Coordinates of C-alpha atoms and ligand atoms in Angstrom, one line a residue:
X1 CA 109.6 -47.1 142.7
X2 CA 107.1 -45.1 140.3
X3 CA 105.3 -47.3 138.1
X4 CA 106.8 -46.1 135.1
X5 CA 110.1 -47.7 136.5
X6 CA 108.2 -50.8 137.1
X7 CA 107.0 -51.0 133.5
X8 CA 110.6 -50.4 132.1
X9 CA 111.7 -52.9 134.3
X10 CA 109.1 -56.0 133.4
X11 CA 109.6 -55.0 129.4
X12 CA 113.3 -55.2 129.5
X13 CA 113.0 -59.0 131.3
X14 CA 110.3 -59.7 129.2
X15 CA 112.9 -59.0 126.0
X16 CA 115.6 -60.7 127.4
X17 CA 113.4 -63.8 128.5
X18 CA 112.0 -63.9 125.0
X19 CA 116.2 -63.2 123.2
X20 CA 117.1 -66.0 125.4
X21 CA 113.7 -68.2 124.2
X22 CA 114.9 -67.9 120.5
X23 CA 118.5 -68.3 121.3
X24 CA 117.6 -71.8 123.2
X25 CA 115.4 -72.9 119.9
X26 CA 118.2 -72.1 117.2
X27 CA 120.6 -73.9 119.3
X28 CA 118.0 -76.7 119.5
X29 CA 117.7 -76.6 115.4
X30 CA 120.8 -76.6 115.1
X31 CA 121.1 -79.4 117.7
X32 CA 118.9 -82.0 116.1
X33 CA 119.9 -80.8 112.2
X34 CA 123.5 -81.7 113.1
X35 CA 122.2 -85.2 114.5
X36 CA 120.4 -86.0 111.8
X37 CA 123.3 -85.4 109.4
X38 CA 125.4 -87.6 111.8
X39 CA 122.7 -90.3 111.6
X40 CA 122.7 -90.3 107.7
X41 CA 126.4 -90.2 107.6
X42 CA 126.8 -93.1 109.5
X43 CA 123.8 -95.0 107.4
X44 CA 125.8 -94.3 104.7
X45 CA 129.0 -95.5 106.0
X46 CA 127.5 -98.5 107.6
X47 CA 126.1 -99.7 104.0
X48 CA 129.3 -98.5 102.2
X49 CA 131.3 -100.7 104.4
X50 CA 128.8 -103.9 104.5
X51 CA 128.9 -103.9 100.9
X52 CA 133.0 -103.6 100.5
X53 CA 133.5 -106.0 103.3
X54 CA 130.9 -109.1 103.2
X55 CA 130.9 -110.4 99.6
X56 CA 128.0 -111.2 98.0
X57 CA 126.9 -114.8 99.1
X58 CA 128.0 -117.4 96.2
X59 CA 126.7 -121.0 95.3
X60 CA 129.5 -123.7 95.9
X61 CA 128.7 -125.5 92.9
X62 CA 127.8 -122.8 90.1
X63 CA 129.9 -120.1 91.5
X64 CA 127.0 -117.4 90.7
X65 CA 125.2 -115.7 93.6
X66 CA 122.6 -117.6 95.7
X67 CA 119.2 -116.8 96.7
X68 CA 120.5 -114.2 99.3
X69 CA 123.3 -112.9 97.4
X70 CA 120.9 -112.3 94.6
X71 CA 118.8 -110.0 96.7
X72 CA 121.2 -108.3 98.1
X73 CA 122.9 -107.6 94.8
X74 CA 119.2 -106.5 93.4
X75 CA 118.6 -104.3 96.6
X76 CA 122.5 -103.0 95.4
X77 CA 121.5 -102.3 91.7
X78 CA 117.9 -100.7 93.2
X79 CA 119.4 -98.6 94.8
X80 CA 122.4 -97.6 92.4
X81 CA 119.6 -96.9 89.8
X82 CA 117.6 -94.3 92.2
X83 CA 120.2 -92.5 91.7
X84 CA 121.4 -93.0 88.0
X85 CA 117.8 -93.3 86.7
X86 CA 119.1 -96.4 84.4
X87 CA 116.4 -99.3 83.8
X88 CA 117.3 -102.9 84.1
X89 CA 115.9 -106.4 83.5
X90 CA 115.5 -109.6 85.7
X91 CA 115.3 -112.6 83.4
X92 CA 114.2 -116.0 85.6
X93 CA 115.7 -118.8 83.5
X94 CA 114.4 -121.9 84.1
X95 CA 116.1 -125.1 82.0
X96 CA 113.2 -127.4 80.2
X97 CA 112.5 -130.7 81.6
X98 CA 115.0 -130.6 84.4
X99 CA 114.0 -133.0 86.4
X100 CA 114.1 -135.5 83.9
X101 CA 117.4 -135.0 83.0
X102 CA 118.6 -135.8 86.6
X103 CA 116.7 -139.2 86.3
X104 CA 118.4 -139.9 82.7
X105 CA 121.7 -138.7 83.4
X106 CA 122.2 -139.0 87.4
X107 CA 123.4 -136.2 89.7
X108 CA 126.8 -136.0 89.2
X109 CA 126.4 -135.2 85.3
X110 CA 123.5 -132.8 85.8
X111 CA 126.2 -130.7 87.8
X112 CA 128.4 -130.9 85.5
X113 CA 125.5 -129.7 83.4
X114 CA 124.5 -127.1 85.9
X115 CA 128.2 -125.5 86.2
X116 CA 128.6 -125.3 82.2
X117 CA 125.3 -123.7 81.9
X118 CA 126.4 -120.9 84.7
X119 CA 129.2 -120.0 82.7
X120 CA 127.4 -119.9 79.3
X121 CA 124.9 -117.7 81.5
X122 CA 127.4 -115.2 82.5
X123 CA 128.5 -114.7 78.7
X124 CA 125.3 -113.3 78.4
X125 CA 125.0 -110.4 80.5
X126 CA 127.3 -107.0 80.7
X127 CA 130.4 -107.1 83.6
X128 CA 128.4 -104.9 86.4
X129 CA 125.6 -107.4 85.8
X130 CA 124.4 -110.4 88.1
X131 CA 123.7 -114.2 87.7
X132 CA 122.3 -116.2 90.5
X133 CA 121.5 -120.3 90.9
X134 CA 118.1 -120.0 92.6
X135 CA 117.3 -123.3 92.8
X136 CA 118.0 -126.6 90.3
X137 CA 117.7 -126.0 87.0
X138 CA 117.0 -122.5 87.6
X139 CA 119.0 -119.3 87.7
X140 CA 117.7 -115.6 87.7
X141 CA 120.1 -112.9 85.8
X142 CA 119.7 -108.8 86.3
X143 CA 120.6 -107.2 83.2
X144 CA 121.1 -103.4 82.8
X145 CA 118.8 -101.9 80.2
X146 CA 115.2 -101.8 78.9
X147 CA 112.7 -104.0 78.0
X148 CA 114.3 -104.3 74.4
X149 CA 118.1 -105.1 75.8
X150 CA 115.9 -107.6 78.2
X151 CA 114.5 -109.9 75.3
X152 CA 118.0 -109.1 73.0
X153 CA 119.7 -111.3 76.6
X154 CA 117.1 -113.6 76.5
X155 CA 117.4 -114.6 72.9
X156 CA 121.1 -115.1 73.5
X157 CA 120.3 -117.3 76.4
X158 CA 118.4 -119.4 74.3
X159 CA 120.7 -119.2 71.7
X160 CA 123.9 -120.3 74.0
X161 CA 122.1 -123.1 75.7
X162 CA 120.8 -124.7 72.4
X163 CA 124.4 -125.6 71.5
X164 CA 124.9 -129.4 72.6
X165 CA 126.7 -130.0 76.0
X166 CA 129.0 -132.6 75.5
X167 CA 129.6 -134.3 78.9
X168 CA 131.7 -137.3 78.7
X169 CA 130.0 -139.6 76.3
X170 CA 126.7 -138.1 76.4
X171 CA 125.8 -134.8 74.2
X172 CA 122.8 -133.1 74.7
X173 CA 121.0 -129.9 74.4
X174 CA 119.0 -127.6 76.2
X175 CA 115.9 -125.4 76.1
X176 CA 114.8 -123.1 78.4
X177 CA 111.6 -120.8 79.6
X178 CA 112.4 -117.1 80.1
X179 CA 110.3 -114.8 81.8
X180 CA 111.3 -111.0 81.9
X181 CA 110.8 -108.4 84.6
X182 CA 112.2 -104.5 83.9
X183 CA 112.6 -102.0 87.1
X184 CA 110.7 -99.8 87.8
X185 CA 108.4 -100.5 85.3
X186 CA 107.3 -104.2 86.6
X187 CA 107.4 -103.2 90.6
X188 CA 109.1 -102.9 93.3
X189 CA 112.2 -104.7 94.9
X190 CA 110.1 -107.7 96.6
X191 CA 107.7 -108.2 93.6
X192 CA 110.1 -108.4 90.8
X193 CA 112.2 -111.5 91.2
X194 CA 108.2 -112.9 91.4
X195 CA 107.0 -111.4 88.3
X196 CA 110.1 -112.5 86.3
X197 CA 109.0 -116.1 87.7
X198 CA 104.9 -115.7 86.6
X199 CA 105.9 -114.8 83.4
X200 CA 108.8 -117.9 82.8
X201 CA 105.7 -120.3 84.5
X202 CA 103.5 -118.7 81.8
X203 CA 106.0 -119.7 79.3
X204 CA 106.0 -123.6 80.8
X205 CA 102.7 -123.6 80.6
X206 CA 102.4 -122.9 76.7
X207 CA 105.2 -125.7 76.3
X208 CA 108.5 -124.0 77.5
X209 CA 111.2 -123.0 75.2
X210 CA 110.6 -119.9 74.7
X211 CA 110.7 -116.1 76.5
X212 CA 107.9 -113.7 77.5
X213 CA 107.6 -110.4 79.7
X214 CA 105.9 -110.1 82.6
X215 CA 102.0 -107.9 82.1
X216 CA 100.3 -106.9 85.0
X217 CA 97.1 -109.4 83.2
X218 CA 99.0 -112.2 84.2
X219 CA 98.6 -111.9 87.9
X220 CA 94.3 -112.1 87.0
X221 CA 95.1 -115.0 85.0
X222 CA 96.9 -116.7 87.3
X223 CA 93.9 -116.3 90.0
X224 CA 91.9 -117.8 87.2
X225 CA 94.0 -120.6 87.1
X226 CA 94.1 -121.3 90.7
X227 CA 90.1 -121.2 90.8
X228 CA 90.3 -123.6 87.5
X229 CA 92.5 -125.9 89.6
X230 CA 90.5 -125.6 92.6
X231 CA 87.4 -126.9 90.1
X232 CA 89.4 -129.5 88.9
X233 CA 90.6 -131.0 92.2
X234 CA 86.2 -131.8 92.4
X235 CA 85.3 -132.6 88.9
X236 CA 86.1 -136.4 89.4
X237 CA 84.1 -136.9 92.4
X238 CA 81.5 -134.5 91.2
X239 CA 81.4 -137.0 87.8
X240 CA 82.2 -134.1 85.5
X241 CA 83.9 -135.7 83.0
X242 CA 83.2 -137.7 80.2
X243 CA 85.0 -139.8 77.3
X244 CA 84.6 -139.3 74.0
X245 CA 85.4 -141.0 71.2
X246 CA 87.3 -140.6 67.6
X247 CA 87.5 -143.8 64.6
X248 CA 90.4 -144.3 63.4
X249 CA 89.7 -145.5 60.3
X250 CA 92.4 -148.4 57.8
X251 CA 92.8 -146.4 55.0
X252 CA 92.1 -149.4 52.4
X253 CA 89.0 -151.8 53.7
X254 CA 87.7 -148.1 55.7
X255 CA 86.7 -150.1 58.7
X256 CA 87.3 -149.1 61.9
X257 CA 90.1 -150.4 63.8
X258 CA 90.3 -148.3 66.7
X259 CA 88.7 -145.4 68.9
X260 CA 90.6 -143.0 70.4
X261 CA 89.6 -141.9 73.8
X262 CA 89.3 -138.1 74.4
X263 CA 88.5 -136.9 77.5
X264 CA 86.0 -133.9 78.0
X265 CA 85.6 -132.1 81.3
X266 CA 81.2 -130.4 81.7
X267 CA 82.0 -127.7 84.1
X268 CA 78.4 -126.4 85.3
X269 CA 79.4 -122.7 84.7
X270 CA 82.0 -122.5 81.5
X271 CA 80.7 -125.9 79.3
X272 CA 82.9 -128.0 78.1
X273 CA 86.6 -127.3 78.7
X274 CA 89.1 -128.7 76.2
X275 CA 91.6 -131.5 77.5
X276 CA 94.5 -128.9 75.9
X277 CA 93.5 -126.6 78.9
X278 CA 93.2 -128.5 82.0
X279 CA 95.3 -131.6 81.3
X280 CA 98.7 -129.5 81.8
X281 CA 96.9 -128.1 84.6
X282 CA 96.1 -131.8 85.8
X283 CA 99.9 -132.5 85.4
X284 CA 101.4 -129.4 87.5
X285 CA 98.9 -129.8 90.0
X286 CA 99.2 -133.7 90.7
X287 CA 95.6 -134.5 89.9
X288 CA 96.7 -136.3 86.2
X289 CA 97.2 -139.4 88.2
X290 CA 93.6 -140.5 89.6
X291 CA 91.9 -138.5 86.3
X292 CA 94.6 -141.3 84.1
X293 CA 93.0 -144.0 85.9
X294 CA 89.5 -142.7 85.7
X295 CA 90.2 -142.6 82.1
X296 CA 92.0 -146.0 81.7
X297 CA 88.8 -147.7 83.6
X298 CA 86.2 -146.1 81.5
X299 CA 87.9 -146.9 78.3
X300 CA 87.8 -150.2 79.2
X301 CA 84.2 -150.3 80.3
X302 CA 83.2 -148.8 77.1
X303 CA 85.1 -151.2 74.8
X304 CA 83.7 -154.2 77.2
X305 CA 80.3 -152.9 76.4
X306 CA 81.0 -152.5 72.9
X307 CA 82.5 -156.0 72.3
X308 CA 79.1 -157.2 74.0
X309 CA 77.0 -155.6 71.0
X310 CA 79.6 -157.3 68.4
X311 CA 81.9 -154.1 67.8
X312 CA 85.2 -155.3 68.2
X313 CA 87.5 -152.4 68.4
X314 CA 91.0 -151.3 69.9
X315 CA 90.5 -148.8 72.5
X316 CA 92.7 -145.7 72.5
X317 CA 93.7 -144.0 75.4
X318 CA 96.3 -140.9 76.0
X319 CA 99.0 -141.1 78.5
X320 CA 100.7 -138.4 79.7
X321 CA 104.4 -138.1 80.7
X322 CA 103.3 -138.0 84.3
X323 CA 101.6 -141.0 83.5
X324 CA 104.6 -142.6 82.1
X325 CA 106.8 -142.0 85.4
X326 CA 104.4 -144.0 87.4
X327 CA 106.0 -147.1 88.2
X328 CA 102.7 -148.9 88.4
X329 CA 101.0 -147.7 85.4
X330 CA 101.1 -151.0 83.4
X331 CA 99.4 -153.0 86.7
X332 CA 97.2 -150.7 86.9
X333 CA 96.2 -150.5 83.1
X334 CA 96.7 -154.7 83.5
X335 CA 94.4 -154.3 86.0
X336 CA 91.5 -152.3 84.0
X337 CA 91.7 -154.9 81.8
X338 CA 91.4 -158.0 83.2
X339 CA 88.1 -156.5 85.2
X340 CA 86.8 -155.7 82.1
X341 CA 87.7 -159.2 79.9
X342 CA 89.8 -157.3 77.5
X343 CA 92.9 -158.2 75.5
X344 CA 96.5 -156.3 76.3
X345 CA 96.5 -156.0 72.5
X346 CA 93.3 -154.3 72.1
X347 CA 94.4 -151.5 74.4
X348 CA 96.4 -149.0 72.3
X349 CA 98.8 -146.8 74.4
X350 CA 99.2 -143.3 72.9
X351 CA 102.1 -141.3 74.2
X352 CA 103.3 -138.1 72.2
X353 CA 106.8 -138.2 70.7
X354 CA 108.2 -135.6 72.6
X355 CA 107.6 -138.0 75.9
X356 CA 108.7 -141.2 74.0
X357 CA 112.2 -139.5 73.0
X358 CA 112.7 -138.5 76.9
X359 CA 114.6 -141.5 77.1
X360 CA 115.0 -141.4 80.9
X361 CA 115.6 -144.4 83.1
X362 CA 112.0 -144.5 84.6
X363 CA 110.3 -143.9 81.2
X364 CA 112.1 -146.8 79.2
X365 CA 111.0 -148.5 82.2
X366 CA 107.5 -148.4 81.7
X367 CA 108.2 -149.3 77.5
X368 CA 109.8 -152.3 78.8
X369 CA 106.5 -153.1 80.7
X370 CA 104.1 -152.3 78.1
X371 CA 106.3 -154.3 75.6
X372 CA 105.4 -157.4 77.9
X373 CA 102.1 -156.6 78.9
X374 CA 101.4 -157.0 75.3
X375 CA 100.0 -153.5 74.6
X376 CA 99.8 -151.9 71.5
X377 CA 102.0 -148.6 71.8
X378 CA 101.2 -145.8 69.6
X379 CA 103.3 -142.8 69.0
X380 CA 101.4 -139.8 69.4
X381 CA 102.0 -135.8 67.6
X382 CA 104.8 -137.5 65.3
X383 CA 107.0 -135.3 63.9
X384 CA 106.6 -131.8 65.7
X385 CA 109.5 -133.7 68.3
X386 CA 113.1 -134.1 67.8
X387 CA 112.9 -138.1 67.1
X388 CA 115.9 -140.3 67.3
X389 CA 115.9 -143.0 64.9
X390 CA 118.2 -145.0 67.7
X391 CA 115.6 -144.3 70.7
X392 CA 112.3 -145.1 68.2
X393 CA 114.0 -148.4 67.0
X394 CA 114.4 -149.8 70.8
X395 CA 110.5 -148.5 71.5
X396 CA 107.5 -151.2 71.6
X397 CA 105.7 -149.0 69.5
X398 CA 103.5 -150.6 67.1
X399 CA 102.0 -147.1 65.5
X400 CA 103.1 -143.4 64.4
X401 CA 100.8 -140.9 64.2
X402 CA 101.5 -138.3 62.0
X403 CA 100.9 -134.6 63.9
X404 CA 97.5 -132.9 61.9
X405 CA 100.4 -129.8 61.3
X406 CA 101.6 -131.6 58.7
X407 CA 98.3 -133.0 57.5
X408 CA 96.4 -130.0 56.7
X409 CA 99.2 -128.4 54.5
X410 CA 99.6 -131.3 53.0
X411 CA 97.8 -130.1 49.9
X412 CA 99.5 -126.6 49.7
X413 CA 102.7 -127.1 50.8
X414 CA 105.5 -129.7 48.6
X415 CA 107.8 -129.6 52.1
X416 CA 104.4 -130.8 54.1
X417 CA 104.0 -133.8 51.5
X418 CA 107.8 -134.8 51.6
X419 CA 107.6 -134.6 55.3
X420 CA 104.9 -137.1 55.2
X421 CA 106.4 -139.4 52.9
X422 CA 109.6 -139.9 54.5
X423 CA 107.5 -140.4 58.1
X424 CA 105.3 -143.5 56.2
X425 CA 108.8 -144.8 54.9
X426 CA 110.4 -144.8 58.0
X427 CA 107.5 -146.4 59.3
X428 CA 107.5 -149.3 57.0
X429 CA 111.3 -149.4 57.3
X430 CA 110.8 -150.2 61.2
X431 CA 107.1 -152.0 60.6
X432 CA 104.7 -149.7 62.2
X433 CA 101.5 -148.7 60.8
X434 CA 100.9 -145.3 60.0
X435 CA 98.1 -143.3 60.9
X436 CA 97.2 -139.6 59.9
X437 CA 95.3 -137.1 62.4
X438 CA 93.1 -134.0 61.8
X439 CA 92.2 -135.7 57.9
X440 CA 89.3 -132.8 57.1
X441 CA 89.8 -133.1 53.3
X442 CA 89.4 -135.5 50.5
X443 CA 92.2 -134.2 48.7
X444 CA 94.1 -134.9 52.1
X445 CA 92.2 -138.2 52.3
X446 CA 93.6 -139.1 48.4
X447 CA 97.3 -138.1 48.9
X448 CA 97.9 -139.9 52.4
X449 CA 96.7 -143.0 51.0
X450 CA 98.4 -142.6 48.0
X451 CA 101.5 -142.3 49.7
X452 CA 101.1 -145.3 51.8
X453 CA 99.4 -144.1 55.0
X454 CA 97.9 -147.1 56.7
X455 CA 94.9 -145.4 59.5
X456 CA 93.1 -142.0 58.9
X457 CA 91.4 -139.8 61.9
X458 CA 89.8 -136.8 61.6
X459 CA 86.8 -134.1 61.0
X460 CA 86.3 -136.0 57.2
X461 CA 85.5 -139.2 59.3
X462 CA 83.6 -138.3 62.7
X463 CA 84.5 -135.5 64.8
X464 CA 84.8 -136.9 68.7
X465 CA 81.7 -138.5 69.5
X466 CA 80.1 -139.5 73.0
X467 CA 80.3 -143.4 73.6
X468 CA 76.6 -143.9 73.0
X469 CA 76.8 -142.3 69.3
X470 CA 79.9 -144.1 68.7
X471 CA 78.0 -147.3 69.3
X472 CA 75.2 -145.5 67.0
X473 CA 77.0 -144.5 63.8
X474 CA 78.4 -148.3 64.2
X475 CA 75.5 -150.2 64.7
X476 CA 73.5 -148.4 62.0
X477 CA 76.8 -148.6 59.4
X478 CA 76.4 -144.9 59.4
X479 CA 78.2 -142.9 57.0
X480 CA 79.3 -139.5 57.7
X481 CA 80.6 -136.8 55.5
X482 CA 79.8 -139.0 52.4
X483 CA 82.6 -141.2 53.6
X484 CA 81.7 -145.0 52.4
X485 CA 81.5 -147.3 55.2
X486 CA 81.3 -150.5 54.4
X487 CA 78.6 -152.9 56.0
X488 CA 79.6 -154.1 59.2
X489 CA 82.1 -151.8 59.8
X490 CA 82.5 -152.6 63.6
X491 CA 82.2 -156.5 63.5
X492 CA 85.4 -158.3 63.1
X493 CA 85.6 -162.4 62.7
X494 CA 84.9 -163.9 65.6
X495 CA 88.2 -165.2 67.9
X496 CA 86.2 -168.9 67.3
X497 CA 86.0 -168.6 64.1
X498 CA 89.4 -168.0 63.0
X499 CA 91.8 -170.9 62.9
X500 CA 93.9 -172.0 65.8
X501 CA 97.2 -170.6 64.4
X502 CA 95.7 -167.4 63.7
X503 CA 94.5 -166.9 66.7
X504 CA 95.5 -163.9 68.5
X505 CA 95.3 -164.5 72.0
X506 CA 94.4 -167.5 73.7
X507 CA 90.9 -169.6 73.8
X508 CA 88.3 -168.9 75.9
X509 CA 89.4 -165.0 76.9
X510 CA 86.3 -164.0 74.2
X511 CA 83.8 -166.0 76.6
X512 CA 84.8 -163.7 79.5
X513 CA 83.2 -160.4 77.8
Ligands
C2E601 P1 95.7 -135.9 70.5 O1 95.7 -137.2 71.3 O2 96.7 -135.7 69.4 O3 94.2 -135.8 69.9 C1 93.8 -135.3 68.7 C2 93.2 -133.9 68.9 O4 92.8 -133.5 67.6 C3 91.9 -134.0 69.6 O5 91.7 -132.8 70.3 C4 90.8 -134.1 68.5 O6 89.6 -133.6 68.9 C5 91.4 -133.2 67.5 N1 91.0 -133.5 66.1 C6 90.6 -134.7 65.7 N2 90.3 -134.6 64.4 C7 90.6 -133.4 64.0 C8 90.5 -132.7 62.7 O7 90.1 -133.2 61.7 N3 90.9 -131.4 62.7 C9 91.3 -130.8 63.8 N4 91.7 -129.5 63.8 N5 91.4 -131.4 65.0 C10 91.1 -132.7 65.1 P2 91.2 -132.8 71.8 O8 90.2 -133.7 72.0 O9 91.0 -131.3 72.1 O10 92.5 -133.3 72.6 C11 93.7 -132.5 72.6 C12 94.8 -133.3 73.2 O11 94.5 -133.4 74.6 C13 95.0 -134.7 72.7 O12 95.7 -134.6 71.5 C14 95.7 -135.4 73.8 O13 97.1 -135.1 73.8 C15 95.2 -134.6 75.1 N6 94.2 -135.5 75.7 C16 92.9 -135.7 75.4 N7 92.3 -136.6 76.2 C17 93.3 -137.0 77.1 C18 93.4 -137.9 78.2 O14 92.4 -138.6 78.5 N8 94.5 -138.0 78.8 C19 95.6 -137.3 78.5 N9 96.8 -137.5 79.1 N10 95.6 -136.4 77.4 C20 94.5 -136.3 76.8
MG602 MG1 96.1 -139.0 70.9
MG603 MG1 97.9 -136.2 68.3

């Protein structure tokens, strides 16, 4: 064979090896294009089918979706949206004060409670929307629409659950906190049911009852927070805080009567922190117990060393509603001040409004015990709660304080000064003593006096003052602010000198200070 032949041969294998070569990797395409379709297709049909044949999980007792439902019906709408390019909402509702209800009403009411509320929750959002029980007292909705259809749901949510439950023979009413989340604006599928929940715990936080929408700032402010907390859990043992101390001041004779406790926390790096900032913290985070009896002990040491220079004053302490729930608060206070040789009555108990009106079991508990202790119970913020008339009758409470809201319009506003006057004569009609807070004025000063206010507090007076220049401004019959203090404003008659019948307490507890 020439080698011309030889050539013609090799080239025509060569083509064919090379047609056959490009054959084999179409098929091959073609091959793994058709098995991917497949594969999709069968994805498809699996998820198709699990979502027609497993039903969304449900809660036995509210019906709505649980936990696990609720994601899968928010993977569901995720997905649904991809596609349709619609927005939604998650709204985390969480009912005020839950807890407390359970203790007031028992279980079996507060499901009762919990099954009415899931239906008045349902009303709210459109029929291709979902409602979930997430845990008690707490339900998370997904609402299709924007930001602005978001907060329209939540006001009807508050709206719907503000109208009194009547459950048997007890009626009550609800708030809640709302926090809102919208997709895809406020993350993905695992971070939204989370934000919804920062921004209904920022809501707590600023008192509940109310809604707010989730901003990415939140997430820094809640590291904040957690470092704030981590500082707290210290300050005690680090002795970083410190009492101070406001007059209260009997609106006729202008002698102090009382002190009120105010507690200040130093942190080395920010100063002084208001009580308004870390005392909710104090609550949420379980530390309000040991920093309560910190304060209870101090108080009493104070007034133990005041009483030693002749200043014979009530001590003033706040109590929180954590406080209140401890079922050996009063011991404990009974305690302080027996170590400290001072009378029950001399130890003044202020506990807002909003915590006296709980009316739960444990709470009415602790009155009861206070009532026998002997202690003089002060109501605290009066007027900015929803007071029962019933409920404040049965209290020990020997004193109202009327919120410094209404005080400082008091000389602008007619509804302030009406508001005012029917506190001080429901006060006299149930024989407590008045006393006004945040008095900055004279002309404040004039008109709460001339309507029958009993104790003024405030700015006008003596700002909050540490211990030492309490004992100061008292000692040297001080008079602040033009104020006239009249000469020995601290000193009260002696327990000896008064006669037996007047006596308050029983001879020979003076000799123990
Ligand atoms: P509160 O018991 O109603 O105390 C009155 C608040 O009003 C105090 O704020 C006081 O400094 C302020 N104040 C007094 N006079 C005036 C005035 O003329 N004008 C204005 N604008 N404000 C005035 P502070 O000390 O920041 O305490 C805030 C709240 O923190 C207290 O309200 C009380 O609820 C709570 N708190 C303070 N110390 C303690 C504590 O030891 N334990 C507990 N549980 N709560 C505390
Ligand atoms: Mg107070
Ligand atoms: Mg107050």
């Amino acid at each position: 064979m020439s080698a011309d032949i030889l050539a013609d041969h090799m080239s025509a294998w060569i083509g064919l090896i090379a047609a056959s070569l490009v054959i084999a990797a179409f098929m091959l395409g073609m091959y793994f294009r058709e098995r991917r379709r497949r594969m999709i297709l069968s994805e498809e049909l699996d998820r198709v089918s699990t979502q027609r044949s497993v039903p969304l999980e449900r809660d036995k007792l509210t019906g709505l979706l649980t936990r696990s439902g609720f994601d899968a019906a928010l993977d569901k709408r995720i997905k649904s949206v991809e596609d349709s390019g619609e927005a939604f909402c998650i709204l985390y509702v969480a009912l005020d004060n839950f807890g407390l209800l359970n203790d007031a009403f028992g279980q079996a009411i507060c499901d009762r409670l919990l099954k009415e509320v899931s239906q008045r929750l349902t009303t709210c959002i459109g029929p291709k929307d979902d409602a979930s029980h997430m845990a008690a007292g707490e339900f998370a909705l997904i609402a299709g629409g924007d930001m602005a259809i978001g907060r329209a749901t939540a006001n009807r949510v508050t709206d719907i659950l503000t109208e009194p439950f009547k459950l048997e023979s007890i009626q009550t009413q609800l708030s809640c906190s709302i926090g809102i989340a919208s997709y895809p604006e406020h993350g993905s599928c695992t971070k939204l049911l989370g934000h919804a929940a920062m921004a209904m715990r920022s809501v707590k936080l600023n008192g509940g009852s109310g809604f707010c929408q989730y901003d990415f700032k939140m997430e820094a402010e809640v590291r904040e927070q957690a470092l704030l907390v981590n500082d707290l859990r210290n300050a005690l043992a680090l002795g970083q805080f410190e009492l101070y101390f406001q007059p209260k001041i009997d609106a006729i004779s202008l002698q102090v009567t009382a002190a009120e406790a105010l507690l200040r926390w130093n942190h080395p790096e920010l100063g002084i922190v208001n009580p308004v900032v870390f005392i909710p913290l104090a609550e949420r985070y379980g530390l309000i117990g040991s920093i309560g009896n910190w304060v209870i002990e101090e108080a009493c040491r104070k007034a133990a060393r005041w009483r030693q220079r002749g200043l014979r004053m009530r001590v003033a302490v706040n109590i929180s509603g954590c406080q209140m729930r401890e079922d050996d608060l009063v011991d404990r206070i009974e305690a302080a001040l027996l170590r400290n040789g001072i009378q029950p009555g001399r130890f003044t108990c202020e506990i807002t409004e909003s915590v006296a009106m709980e009316d739960t079991k444990v709470t009415q508990l602790t009155f009861d015990k206070m009532r026998k202790a002997g202690f003089h119970v002060s109501i605290d913020d009066f007027g900015t709660g929803y007071s029962s008339l019933a409920v404040l009758r049965r209290l020990p409470a020997a004193e109202l304080k009327i919120d410094h809201a209404f005080v400082c319009d008091l000389e602008e506003s007619e509804d302030a000064r009406l508001i005012v006057k029917s506190i001080i004569n429901m006060a006299t009609a149930l024989n407590l003593r008045v006393v006004a807070e945040g008095v900055e004025t004279v002309g404040q000063c004039e008109l709460l006096v001339s309507m029958g206010c009993n104790e003024l507090q405030g700015f006008l007076f003596s700002a909050p003052i540490s211990a030492d220049e309490l004992e100061r401004l008292a000692l040297d019959d001080h008079r602040p602010n033009d104020v006239e203090f009249r000469q020995s404003l601290f000193s009260e008659t002696l327990h000896n000198e008064l006669p037996e019948d007047l006596r308050p307490f029983p001879s020979g507890f003076d000799s123990q200070v």
